[in-house]
mmCIF file of C-alpha atoms in Angstrom:
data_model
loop_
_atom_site.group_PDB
_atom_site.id
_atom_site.type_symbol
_atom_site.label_atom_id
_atom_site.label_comp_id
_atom_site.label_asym_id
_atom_site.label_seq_id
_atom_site.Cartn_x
_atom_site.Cartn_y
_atom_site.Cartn_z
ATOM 1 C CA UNK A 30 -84.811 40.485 77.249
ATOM 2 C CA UNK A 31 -84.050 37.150 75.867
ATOM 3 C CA UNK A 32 -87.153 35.662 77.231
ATOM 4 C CA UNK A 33 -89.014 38.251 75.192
ATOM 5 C CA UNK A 34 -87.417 37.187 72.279
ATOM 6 C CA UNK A 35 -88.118 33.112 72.632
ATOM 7 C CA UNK A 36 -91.522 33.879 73.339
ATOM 8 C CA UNK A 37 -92.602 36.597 70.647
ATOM 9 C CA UNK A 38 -92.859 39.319 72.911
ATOM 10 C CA UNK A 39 -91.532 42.067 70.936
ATOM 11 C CA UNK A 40 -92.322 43.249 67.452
ATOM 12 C CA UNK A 41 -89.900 43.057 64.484
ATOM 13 C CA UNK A 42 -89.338 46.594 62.823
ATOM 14 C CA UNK A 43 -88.566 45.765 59.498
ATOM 15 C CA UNK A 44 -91.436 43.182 59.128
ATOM 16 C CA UNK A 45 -93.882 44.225 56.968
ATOM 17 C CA UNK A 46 -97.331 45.045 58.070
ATOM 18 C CA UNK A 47 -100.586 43.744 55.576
ATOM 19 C CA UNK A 48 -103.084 46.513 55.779
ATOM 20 C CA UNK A 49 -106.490 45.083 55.632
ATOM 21 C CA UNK A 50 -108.914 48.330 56.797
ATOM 22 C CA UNK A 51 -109.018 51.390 54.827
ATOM 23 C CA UNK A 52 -106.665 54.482 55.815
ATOM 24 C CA UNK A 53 -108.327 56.757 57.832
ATOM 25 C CA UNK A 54 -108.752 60.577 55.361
ATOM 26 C CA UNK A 55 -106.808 63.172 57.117
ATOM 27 C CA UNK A 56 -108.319 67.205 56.903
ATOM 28 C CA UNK A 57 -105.454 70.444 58.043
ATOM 29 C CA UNK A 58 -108.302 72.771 58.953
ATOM 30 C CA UNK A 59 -107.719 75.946 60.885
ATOM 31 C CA UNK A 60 -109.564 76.247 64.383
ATOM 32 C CA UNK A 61 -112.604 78.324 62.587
ATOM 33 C CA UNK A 62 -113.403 75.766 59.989
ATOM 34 C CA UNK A 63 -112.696 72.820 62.510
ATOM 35 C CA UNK A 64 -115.888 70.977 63.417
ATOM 36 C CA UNK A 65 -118.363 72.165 60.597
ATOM 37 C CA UNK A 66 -120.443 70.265 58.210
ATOM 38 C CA UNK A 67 -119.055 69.961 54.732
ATOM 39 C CA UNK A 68 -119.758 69.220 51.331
ATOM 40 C CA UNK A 69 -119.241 65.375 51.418
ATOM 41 C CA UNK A 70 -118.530 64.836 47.743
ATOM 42 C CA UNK A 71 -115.062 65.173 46.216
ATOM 43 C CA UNK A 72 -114.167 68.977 44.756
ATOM 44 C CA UNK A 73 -110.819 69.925 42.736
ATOM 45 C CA UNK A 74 -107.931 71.770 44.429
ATOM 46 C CA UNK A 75 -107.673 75.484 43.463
ATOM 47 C CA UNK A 76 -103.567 75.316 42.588
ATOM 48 C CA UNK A 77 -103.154 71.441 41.300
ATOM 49 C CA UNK A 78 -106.192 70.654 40.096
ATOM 50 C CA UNK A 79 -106.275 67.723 41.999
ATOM 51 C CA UNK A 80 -108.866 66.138 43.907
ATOM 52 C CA UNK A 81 -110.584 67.310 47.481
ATOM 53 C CA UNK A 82 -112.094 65.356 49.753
ATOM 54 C CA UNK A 83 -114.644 68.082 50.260
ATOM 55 C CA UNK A 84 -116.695 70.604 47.933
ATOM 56 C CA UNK A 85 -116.100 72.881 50.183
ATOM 57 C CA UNK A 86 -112.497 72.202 50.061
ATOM 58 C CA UNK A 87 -110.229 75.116 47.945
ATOM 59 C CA UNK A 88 -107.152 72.903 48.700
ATOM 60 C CA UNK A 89 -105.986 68.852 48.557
ATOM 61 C CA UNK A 90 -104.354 67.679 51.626
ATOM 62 C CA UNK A 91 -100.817 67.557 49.651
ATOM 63 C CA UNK A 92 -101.303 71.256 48.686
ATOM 64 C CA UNK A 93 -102.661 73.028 52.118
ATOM 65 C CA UNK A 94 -99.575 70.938 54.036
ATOM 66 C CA UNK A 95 -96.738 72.313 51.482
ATOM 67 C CA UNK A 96 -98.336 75.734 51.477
ATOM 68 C CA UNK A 97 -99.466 75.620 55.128
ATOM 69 C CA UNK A 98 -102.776 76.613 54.745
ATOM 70 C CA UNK A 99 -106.405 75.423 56.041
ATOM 71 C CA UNK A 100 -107.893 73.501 53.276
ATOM 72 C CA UNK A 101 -111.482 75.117 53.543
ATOM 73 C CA UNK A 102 -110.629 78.497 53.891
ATOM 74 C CA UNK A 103 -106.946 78.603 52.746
ATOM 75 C CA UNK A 104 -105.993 80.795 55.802
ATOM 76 C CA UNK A 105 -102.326 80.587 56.644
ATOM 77 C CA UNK A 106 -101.849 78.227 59.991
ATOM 78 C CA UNK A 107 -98.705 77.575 61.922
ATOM 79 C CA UNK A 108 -98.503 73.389 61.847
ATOM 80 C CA UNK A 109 -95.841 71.199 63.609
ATOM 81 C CA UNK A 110 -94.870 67.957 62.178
ATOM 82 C CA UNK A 111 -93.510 65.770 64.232
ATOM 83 C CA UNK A 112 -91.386 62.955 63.599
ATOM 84 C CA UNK A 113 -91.258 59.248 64.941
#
């Protein structure tokens, strides 16, 4: 382990990381609405009035993840969130 350490073979944890690309968006769509075309241009989230990534969006991605709920169709879905 020490030679991994002399010659920069392992990755400090606390160092931190310059992000240069663009975050990827993230959608929580149920299995029904998964895959479809949609509205490409932003729309406004039916409880915070906040902004979609979709028209055809009723819910923001902060809103269908606290309410657990598809973001097109605002159908309740079961989610797991697993931790790193």
């Amino acid at each position: 382990m020490m030679h991994a350490l002399k010659t920069g073979g392992m990755k400090q944890l606390n160092k931190k990381i310059e992000r240069t690309e663009p975050i990827q968006e993230s959608y929580l769509l149920c299995r029904e609405c998964d895959g479809g075309w949609v509205d490409a241009r932003n729309g406004s989230c039916a409880h915070c009035s906040g902004h979609t990534t979709s028209k055809d969006f009723h819910l923001c991605l902060s809103c269908a993840l606290r309410e657990r709920r598809c973001q097109q169709c605002s159908e309740e879905i079961e989610i797991h969130i697993a931790t790193c």
